[in-house]
Coordinates of N, CA and C in Angstrom, one line a residue:
Chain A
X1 N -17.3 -43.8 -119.1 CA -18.5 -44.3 -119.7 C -19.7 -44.1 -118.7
X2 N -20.5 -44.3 -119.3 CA -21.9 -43.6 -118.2 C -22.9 -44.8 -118.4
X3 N -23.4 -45.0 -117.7 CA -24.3 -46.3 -117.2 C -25.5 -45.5 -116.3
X4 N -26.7 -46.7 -116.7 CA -28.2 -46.7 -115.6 C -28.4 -48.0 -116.0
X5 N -28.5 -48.0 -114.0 CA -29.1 -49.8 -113.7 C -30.3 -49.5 -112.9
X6 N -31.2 -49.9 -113.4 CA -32.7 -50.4 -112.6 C -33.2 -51.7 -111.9
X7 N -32.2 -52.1 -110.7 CA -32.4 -53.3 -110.5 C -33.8 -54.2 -110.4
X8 N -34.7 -53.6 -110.5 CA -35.7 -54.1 -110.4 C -36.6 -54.0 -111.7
X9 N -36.8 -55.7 -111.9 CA -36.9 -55.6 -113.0 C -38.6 -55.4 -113.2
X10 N -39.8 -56.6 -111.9 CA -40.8 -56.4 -112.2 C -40.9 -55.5 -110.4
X11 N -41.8 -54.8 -110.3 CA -42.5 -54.4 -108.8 C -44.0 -54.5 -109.0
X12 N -44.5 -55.2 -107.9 CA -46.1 -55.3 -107.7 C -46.4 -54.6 -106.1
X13 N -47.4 -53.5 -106.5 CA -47.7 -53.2 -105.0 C -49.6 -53.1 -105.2
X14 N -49.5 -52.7 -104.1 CA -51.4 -52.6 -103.5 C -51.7 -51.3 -104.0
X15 N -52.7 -50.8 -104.4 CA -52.9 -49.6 -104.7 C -53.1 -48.6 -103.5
X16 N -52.9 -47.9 -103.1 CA -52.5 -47.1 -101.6 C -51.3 -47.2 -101.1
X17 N -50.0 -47.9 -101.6 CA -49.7 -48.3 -100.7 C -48.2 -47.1 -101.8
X18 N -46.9 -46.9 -101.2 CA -45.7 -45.6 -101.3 C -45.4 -46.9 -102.8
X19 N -45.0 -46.2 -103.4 CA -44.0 -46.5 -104.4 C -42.8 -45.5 -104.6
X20 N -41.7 -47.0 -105.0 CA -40.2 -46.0 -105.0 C -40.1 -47.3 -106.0
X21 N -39.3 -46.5 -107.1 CA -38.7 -47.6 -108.4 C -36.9 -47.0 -108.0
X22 N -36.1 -47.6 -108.3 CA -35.1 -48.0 -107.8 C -34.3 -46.9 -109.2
X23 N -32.9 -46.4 -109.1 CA -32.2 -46.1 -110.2 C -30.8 -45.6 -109.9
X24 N -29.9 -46.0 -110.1 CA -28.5 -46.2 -109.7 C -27.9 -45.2 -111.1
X25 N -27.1 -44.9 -111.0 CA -26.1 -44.5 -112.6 C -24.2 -44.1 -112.1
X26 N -23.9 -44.4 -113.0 CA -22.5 -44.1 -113.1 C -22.3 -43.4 -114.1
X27 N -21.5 -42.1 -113.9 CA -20.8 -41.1 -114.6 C -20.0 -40.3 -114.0
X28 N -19.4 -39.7 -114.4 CA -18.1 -39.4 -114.1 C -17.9 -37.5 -113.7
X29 N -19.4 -36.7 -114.1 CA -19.3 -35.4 -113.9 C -20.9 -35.6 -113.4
X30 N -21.4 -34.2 -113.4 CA -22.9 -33.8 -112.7 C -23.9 -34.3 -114.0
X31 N -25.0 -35.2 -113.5 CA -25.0 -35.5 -114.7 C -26.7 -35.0 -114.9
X32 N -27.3 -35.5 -116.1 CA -28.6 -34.6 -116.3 C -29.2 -36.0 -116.0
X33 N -30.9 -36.3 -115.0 CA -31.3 -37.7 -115.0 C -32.8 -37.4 -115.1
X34 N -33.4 -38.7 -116.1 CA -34.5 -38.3 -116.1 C -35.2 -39.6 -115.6
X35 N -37.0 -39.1 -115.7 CA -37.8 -40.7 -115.6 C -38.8 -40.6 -116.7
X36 N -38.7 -41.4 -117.4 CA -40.0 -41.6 -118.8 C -41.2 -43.0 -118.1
X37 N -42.4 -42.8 -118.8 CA -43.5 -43.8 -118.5 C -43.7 -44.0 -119.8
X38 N -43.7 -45.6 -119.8 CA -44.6 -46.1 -121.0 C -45.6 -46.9 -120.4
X39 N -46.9 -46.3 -120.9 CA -48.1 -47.4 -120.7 C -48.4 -48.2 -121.9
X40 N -49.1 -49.3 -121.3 CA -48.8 -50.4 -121.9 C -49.5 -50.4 -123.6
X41 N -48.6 -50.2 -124.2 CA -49.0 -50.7 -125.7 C -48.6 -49.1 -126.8
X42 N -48.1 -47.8 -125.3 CA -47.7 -46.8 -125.8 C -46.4 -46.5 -126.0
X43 N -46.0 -45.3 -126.5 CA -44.5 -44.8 -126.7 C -44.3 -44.1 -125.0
X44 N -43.5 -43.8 -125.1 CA -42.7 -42.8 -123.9 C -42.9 -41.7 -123.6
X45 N -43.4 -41.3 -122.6 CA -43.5 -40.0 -122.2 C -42.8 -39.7 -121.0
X46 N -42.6 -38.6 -120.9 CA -41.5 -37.4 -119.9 C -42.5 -37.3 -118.8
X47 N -41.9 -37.9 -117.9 CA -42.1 -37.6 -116.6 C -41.9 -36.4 -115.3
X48 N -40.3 -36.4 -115.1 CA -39.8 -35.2 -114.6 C -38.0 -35.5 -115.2
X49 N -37.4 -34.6 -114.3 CA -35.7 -34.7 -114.8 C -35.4 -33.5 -113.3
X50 N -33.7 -34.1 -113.5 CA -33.4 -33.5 -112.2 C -32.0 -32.9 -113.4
X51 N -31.9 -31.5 -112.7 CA -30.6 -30.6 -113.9 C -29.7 -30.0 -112.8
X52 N -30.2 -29.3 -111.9 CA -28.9 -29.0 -110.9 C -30.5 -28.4 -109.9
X53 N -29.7 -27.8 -108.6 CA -30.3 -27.3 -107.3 C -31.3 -28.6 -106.7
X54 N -32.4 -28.0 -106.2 CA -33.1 -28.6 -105.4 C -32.9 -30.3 -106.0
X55 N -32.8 -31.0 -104.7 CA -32.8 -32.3 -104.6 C -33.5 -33.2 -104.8
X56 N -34.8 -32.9 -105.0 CA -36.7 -33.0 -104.9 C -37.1 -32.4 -106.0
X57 N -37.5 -33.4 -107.1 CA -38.0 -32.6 -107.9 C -39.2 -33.1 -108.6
X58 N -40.1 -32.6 -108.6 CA -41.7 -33.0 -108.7 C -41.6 -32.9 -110.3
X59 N -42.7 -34.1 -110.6 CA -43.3 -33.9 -112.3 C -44.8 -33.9 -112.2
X60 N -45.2 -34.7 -113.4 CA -46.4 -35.1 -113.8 C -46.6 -36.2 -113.0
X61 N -48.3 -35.9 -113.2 CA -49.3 -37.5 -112.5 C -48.7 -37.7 -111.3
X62 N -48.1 -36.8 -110.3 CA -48.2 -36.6 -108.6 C -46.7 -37.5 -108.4
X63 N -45.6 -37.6 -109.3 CA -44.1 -38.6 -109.1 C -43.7 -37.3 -109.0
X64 N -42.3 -37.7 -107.8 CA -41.1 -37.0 -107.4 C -40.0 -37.9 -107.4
X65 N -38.9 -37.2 -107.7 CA -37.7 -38.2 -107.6 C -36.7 -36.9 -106.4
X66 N -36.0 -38.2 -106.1 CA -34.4 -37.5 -105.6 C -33.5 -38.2 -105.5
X67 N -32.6 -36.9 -106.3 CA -31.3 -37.1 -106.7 C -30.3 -37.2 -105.3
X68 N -29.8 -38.2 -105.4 CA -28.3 -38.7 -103.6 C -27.0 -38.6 -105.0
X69 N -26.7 -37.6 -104.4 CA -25.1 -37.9 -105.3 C -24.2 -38.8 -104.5
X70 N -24.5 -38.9 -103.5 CA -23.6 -39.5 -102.1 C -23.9 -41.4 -102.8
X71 N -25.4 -42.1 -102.9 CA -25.0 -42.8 -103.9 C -25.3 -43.3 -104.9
X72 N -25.3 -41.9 -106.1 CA -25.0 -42.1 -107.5 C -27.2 -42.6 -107.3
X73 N -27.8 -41.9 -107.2 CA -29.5 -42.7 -107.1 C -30.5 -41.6 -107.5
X74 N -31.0 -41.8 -108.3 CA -32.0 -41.0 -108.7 C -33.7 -42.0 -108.5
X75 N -34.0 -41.5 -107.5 CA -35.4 -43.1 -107.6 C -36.6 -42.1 -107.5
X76 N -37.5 -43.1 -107.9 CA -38.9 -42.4 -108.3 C -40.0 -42.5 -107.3
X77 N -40.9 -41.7 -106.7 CA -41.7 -42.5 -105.7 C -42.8 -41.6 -105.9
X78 N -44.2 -42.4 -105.6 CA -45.0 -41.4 -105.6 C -46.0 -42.2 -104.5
X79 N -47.1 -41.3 -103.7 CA -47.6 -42.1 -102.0 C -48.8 -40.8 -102.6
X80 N -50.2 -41.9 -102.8 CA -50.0 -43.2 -102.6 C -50.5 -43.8 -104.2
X81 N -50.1 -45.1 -104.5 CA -50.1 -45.3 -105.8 C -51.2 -45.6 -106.2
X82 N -51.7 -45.8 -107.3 CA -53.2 -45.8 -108.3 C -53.3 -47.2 -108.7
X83 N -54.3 -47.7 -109.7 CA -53.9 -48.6 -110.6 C -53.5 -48.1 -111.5
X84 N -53.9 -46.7 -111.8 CA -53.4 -46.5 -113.7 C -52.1 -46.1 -113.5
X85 N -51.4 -46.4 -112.6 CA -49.9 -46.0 -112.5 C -49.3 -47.5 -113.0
X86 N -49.9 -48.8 -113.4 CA -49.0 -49.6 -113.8 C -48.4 -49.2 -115.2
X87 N -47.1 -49.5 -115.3 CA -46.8 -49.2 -116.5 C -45.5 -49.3 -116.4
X88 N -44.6 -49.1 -117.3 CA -43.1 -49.4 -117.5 C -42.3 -48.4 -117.2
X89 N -41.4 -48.0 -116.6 CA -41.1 -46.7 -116.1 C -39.6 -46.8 -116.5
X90 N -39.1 -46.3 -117.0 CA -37.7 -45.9 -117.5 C -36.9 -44.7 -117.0
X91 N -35.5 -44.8 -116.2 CA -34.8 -43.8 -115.8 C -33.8 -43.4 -116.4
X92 N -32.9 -42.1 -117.2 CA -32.6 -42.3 -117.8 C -31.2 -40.9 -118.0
X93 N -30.0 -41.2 -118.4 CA -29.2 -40.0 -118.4 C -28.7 -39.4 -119.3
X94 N -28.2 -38.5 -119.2 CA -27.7 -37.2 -120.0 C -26.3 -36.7 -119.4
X95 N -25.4 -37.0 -120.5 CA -24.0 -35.8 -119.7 C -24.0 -34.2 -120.0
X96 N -23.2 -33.6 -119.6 CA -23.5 -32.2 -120.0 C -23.0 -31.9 -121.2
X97 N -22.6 -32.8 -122.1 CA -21.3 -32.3 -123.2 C -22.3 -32.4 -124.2
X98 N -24.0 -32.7 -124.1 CA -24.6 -33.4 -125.1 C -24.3 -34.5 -125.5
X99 N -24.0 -35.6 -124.3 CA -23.3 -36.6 -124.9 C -24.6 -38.0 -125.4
X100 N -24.8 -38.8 -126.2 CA -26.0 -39.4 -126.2 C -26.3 -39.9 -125.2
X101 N -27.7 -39.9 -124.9 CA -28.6 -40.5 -123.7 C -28.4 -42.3 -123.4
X102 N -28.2 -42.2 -122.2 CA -28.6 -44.0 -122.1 C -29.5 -43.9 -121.1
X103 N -30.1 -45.3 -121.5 CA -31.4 -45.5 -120.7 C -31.2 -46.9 -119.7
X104 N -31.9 -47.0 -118.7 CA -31.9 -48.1 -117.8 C -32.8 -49.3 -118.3
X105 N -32.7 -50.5 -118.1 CA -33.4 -51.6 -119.4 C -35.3 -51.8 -118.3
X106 N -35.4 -50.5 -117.4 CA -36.8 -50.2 -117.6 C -37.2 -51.0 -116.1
X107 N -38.3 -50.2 -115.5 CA -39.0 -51.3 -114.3 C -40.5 -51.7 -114.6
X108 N -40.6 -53.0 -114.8 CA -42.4 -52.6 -114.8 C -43.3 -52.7 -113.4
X109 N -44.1 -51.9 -113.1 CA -44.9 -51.7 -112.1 C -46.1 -52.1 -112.4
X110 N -46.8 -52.9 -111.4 CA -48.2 -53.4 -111.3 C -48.7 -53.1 -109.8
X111 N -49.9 -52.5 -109.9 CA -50.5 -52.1 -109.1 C -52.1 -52.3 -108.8
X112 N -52.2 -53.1 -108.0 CA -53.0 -54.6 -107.6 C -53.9 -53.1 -107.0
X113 N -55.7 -53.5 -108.4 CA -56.7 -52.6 -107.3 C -57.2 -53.0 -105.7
Chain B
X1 N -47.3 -28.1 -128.2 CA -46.6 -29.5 -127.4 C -45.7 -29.8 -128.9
X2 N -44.9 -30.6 -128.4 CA -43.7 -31.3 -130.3 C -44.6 -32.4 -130.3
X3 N -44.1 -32.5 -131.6 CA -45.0 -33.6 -132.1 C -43.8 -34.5 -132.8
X4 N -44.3 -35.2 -132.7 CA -43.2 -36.6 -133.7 C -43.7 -37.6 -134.3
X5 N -43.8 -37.9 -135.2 CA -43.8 -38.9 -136.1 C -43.3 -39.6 -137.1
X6 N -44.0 -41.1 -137.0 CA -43.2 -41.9 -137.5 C -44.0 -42.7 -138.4
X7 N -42.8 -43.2 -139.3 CA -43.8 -43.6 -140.6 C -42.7 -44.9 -141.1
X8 N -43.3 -46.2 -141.8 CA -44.7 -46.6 -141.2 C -44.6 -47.0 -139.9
X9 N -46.5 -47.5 -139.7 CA -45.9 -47.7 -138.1 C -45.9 -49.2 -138.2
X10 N -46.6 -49.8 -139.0 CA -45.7 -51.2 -139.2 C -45.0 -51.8 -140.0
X11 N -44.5 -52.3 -140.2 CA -43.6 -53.1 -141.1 C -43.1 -54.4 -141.3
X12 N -43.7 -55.6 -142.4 CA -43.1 -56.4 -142.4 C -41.8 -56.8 -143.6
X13 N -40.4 -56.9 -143.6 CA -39.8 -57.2 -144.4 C -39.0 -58.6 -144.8
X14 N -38.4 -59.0 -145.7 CA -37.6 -60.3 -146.3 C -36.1 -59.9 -145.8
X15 N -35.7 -61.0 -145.7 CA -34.3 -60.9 -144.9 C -33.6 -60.4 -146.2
X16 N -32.5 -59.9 -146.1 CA -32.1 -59.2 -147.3 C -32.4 -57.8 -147.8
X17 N -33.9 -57.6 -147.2 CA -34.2 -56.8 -148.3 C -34.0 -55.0 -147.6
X18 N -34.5 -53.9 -148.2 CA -34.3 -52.9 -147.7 C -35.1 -51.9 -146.7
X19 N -34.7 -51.6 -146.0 CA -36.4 -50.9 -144.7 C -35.4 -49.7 -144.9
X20 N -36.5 -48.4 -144.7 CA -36.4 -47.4 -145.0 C -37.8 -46.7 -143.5
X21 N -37.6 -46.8 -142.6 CA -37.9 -46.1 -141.3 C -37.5 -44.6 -141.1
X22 N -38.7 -43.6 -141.3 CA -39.0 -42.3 -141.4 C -39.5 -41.5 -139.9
X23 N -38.8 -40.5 -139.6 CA -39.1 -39.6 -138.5 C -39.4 -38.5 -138.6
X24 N -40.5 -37.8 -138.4 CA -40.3 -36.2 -138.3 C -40.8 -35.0 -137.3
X25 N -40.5 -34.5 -137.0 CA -40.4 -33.6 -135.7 C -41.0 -32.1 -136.5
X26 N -42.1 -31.7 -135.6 CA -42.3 -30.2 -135.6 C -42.2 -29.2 -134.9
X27 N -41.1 -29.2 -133.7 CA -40.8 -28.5 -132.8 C -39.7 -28.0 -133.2
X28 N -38.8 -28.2 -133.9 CA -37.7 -27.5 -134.7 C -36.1 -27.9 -133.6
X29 N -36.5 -29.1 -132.7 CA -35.5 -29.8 -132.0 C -34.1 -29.8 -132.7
X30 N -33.1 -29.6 -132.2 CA -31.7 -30.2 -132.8 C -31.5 -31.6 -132.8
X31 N -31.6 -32.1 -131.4 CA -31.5 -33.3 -131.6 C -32.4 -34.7 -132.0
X32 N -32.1 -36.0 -132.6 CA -33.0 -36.4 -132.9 C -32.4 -38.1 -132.2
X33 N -33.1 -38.9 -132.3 CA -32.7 -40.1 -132.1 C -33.4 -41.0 -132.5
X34 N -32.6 -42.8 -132.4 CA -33.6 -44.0 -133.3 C -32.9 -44.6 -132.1
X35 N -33.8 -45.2 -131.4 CA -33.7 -46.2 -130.5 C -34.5 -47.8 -131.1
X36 N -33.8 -48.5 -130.6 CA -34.9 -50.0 -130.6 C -35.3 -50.9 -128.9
X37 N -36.8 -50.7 -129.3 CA -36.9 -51.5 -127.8 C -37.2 -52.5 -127.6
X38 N -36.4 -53.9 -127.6 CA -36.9 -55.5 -126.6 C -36.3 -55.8 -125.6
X39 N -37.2 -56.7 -125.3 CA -37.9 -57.4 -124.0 C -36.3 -57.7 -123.4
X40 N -36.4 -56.9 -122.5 CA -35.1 -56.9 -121.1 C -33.6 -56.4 -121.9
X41 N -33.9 -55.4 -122.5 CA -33.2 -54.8 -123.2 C -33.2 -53.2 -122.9
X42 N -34.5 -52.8 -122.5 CA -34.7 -51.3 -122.9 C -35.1 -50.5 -123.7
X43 N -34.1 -49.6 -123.9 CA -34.2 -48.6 -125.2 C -32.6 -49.0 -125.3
X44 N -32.1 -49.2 -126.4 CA -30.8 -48.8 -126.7 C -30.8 -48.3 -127.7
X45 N -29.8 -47.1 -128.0 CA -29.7 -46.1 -129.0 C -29.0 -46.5 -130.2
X46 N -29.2 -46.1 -130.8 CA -29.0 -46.9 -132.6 C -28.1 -46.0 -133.1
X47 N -28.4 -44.6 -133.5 CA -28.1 -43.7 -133.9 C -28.7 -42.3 -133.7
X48 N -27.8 -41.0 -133.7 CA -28.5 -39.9 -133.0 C -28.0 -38.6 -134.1
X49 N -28.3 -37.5 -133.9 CA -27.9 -36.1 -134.8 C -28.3 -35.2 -133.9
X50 N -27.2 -34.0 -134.1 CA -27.2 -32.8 -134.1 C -28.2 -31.6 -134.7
X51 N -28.2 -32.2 -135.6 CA -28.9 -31.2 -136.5 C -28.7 -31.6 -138.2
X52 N -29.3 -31.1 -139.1 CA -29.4 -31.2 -140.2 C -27.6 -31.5 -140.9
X53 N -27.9 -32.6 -141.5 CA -26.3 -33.0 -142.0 C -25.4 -34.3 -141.1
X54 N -25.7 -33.7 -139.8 CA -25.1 -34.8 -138.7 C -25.5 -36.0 -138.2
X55 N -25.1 -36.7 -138.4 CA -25.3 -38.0 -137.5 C -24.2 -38.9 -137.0
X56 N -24.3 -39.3 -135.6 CA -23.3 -39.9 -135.0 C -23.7 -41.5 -134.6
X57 N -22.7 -42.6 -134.3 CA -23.5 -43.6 -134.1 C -23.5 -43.7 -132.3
X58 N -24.8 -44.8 -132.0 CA -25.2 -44.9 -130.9 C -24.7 -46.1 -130.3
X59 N -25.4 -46.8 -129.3 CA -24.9 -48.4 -128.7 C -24.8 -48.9 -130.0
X60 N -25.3 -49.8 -130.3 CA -25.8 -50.4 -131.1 C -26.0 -50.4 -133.0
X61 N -25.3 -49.4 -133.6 CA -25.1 -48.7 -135.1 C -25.2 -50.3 -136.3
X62 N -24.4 -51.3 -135.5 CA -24.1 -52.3 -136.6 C -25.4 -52.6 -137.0
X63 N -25.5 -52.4 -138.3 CA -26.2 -53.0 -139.4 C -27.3 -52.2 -139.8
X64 N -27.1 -50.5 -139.1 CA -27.9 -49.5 -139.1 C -27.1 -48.1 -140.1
X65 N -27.9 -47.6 -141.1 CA -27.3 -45.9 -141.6 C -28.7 -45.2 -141.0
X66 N -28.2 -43.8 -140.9 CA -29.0 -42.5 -140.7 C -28.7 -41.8 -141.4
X67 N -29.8 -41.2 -141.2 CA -29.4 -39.6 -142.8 C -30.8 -38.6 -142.1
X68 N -30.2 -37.2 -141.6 CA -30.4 -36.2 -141.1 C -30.8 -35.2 -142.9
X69 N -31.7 -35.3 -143.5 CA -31.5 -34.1 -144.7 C -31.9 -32.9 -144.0
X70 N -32.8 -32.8 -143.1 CA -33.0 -31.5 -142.8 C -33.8 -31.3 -141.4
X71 N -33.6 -30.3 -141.1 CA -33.8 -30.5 -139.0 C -35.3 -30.8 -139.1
X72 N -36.1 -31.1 -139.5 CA -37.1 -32.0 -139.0 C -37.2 -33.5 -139.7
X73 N -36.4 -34.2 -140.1 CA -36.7 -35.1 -141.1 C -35.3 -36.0 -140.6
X74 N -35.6 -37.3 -140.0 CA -34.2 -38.2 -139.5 C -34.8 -40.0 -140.2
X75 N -33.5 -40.4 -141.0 CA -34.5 -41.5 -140.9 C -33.5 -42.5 -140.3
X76 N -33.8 -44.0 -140.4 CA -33.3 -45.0 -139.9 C -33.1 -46.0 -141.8
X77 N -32.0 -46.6 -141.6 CA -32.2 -47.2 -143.0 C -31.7 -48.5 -142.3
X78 N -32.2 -49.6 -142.8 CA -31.4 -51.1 -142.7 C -31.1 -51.5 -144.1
X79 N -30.0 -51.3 -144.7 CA -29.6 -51.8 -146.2 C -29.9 -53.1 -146.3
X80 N -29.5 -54.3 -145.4 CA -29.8 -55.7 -145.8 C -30.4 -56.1 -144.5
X81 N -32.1 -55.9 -144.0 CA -32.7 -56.4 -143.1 C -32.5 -58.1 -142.9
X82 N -32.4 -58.3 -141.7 CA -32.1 -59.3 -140.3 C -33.0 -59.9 -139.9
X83 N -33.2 -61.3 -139.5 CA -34.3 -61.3 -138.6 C -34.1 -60.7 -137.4
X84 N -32.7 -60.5 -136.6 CA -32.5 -60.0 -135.7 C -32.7 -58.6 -135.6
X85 N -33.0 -58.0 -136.4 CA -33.5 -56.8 -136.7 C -35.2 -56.3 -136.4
X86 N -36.2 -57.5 -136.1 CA -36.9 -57.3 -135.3 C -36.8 -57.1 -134.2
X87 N -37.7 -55.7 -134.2 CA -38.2 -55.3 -132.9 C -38.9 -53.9 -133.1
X88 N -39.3 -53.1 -132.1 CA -40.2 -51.8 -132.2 C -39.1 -50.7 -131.9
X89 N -39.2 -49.8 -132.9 CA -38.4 -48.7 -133.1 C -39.0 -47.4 -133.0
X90 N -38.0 -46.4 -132.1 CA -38.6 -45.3 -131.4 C -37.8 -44.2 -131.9
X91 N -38.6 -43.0 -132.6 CA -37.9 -41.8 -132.9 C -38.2 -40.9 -132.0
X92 N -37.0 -40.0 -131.0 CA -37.5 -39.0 -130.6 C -36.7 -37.8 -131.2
X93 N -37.0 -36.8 -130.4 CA -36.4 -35.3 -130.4 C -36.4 -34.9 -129.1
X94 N -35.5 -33.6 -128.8 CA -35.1 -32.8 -128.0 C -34.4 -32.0 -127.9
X95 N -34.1 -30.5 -127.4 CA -33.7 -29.5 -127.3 C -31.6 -30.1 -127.5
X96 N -31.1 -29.2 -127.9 CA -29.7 -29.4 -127.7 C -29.3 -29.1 -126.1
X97 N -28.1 -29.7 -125.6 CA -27.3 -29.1 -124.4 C -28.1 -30.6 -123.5
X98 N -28.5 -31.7 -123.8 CA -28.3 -32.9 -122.7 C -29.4 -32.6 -121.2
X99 N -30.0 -31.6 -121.3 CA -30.7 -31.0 -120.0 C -31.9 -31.0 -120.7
X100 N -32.1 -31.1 -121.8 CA -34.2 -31.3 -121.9 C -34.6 -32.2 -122.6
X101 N -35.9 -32.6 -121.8 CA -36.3 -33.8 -122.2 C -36.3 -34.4 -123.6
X102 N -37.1 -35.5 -124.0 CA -36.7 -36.1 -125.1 C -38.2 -36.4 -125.3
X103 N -39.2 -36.2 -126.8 CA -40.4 -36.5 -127.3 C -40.4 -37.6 -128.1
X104 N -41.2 -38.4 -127.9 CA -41.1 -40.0 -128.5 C -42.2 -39.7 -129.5
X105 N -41.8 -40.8 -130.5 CA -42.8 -40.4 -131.5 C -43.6 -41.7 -131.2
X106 N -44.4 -42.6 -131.6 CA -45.3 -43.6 -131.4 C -45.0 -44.7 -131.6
X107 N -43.8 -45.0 -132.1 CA -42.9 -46.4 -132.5 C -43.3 -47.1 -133.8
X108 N -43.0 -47.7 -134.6 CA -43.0 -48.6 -135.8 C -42.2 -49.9 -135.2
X109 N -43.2 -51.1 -135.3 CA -43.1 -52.0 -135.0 C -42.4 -52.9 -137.0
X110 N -41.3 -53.5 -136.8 CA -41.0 -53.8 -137.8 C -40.7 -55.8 -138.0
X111 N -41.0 -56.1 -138.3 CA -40.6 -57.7 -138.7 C -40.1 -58.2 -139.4
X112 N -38.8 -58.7 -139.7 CA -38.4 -59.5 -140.7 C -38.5 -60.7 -140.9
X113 N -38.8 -61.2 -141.5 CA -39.2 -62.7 -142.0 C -38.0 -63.0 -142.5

């Protein structure tokens, strides 16, 4: 079975200051991992995703994530953070078989001007 | 860019009665999905398709049908709406093969009384 946990449920930082949102998963082959943003009162949009090679992988609005298969973590960071970066951030997986997607139950970030 | 949409975007119904929740995609996506999202919950997946004819069920299927007629057109049916059946419902799309991202459509917020 395949699992994503986001232990963190709310994060509040300074605006300037590194952000990293947290994302764990369990599965059992190489798996496909993404990060979605919802701002507040919108639907979901595609951030980046990690599919194989480079470890580092850059998206939209200046976020990178990296993938540790060593332990099972896909986290999100971006330096240095905004206010319009508060918003709900969801990480989220894919197996290779096309198997259906599960999602992590979400981080919200607040980001104090 | 794909586009998605969803129809209506709100909805209030009677316990009993029938909701009929519409998606449609113009990117010519295989896959489709109906997620529902509350508060420390996430997104969990409801039900998903292949393509035109298919649908499989997701986390969450009890008390939910899909009907795929044709690759842009997925709906969500609730035959005897719940009040536990409130909450805001999200249709996306995405490429087949688990490796590309997923397009959200704007959500329909639904209520049962």
């Amino acid at each position: 079975a395949q699992s994503v946990d986001q232990p963190d449920a709310h994060v509040t930082l300074s605006e300037g200051a590194s952000l990293e949102l947290r994302c764990s998963y369990s599965y059992s082959a190489a798996p496909y991992l993404f990060w979605y943003v919802q701002y507040p009162g919108q639907s979901l949009q595609f951030l980046l995703k990690y599919i194989t090679g480079d470890t580092v992988v850059k998206g939209t609005k200046g976020f990178e994530a990296e993938f540790r298969k060593s332990n099972s973590s896909f986290n999100l960071k971006k330096s240095p953070a905004h206010w319009s970066d508060s918003a709900k951030y969801f990480c989220a997986l894919e197996g290779r078989n096309n198997n259906a997607p599960r999602f992590g139950a979400g981080t919200k970030l607040s980001v104090k001007p | 860019e794909a586009a998605v949409t969803q129809s209506p975007r709100n909805k209030v119904a009677v316990t009993g009665g029938k909701v009929t929740l519409s998606c449609n995609q113009t990117n010519n996506h295989n896959n489709m999905y109906w997620y529902r999202q509350d508060t420390g919950h996430g997104l969990r997946l409801i039900h998903y398709s292949y393509g035109a004819g298919s649908t499989e069920k997701g986390d969450i299927p009890d008390g939910y049908k899909a009907s795929r007629p044709s690759q842009e057109n997925f709906s969500l049916i609730l035959e005897l709406a719940t009040p536990s059946q409130t909450s805001v419902y999200f249709c996306a799309s995405g490429d087949w093969g688990g490796y590309a991202e997923q397009f959200f459509g704007p959500g329909t917020r639904l209520t049962v009384l």
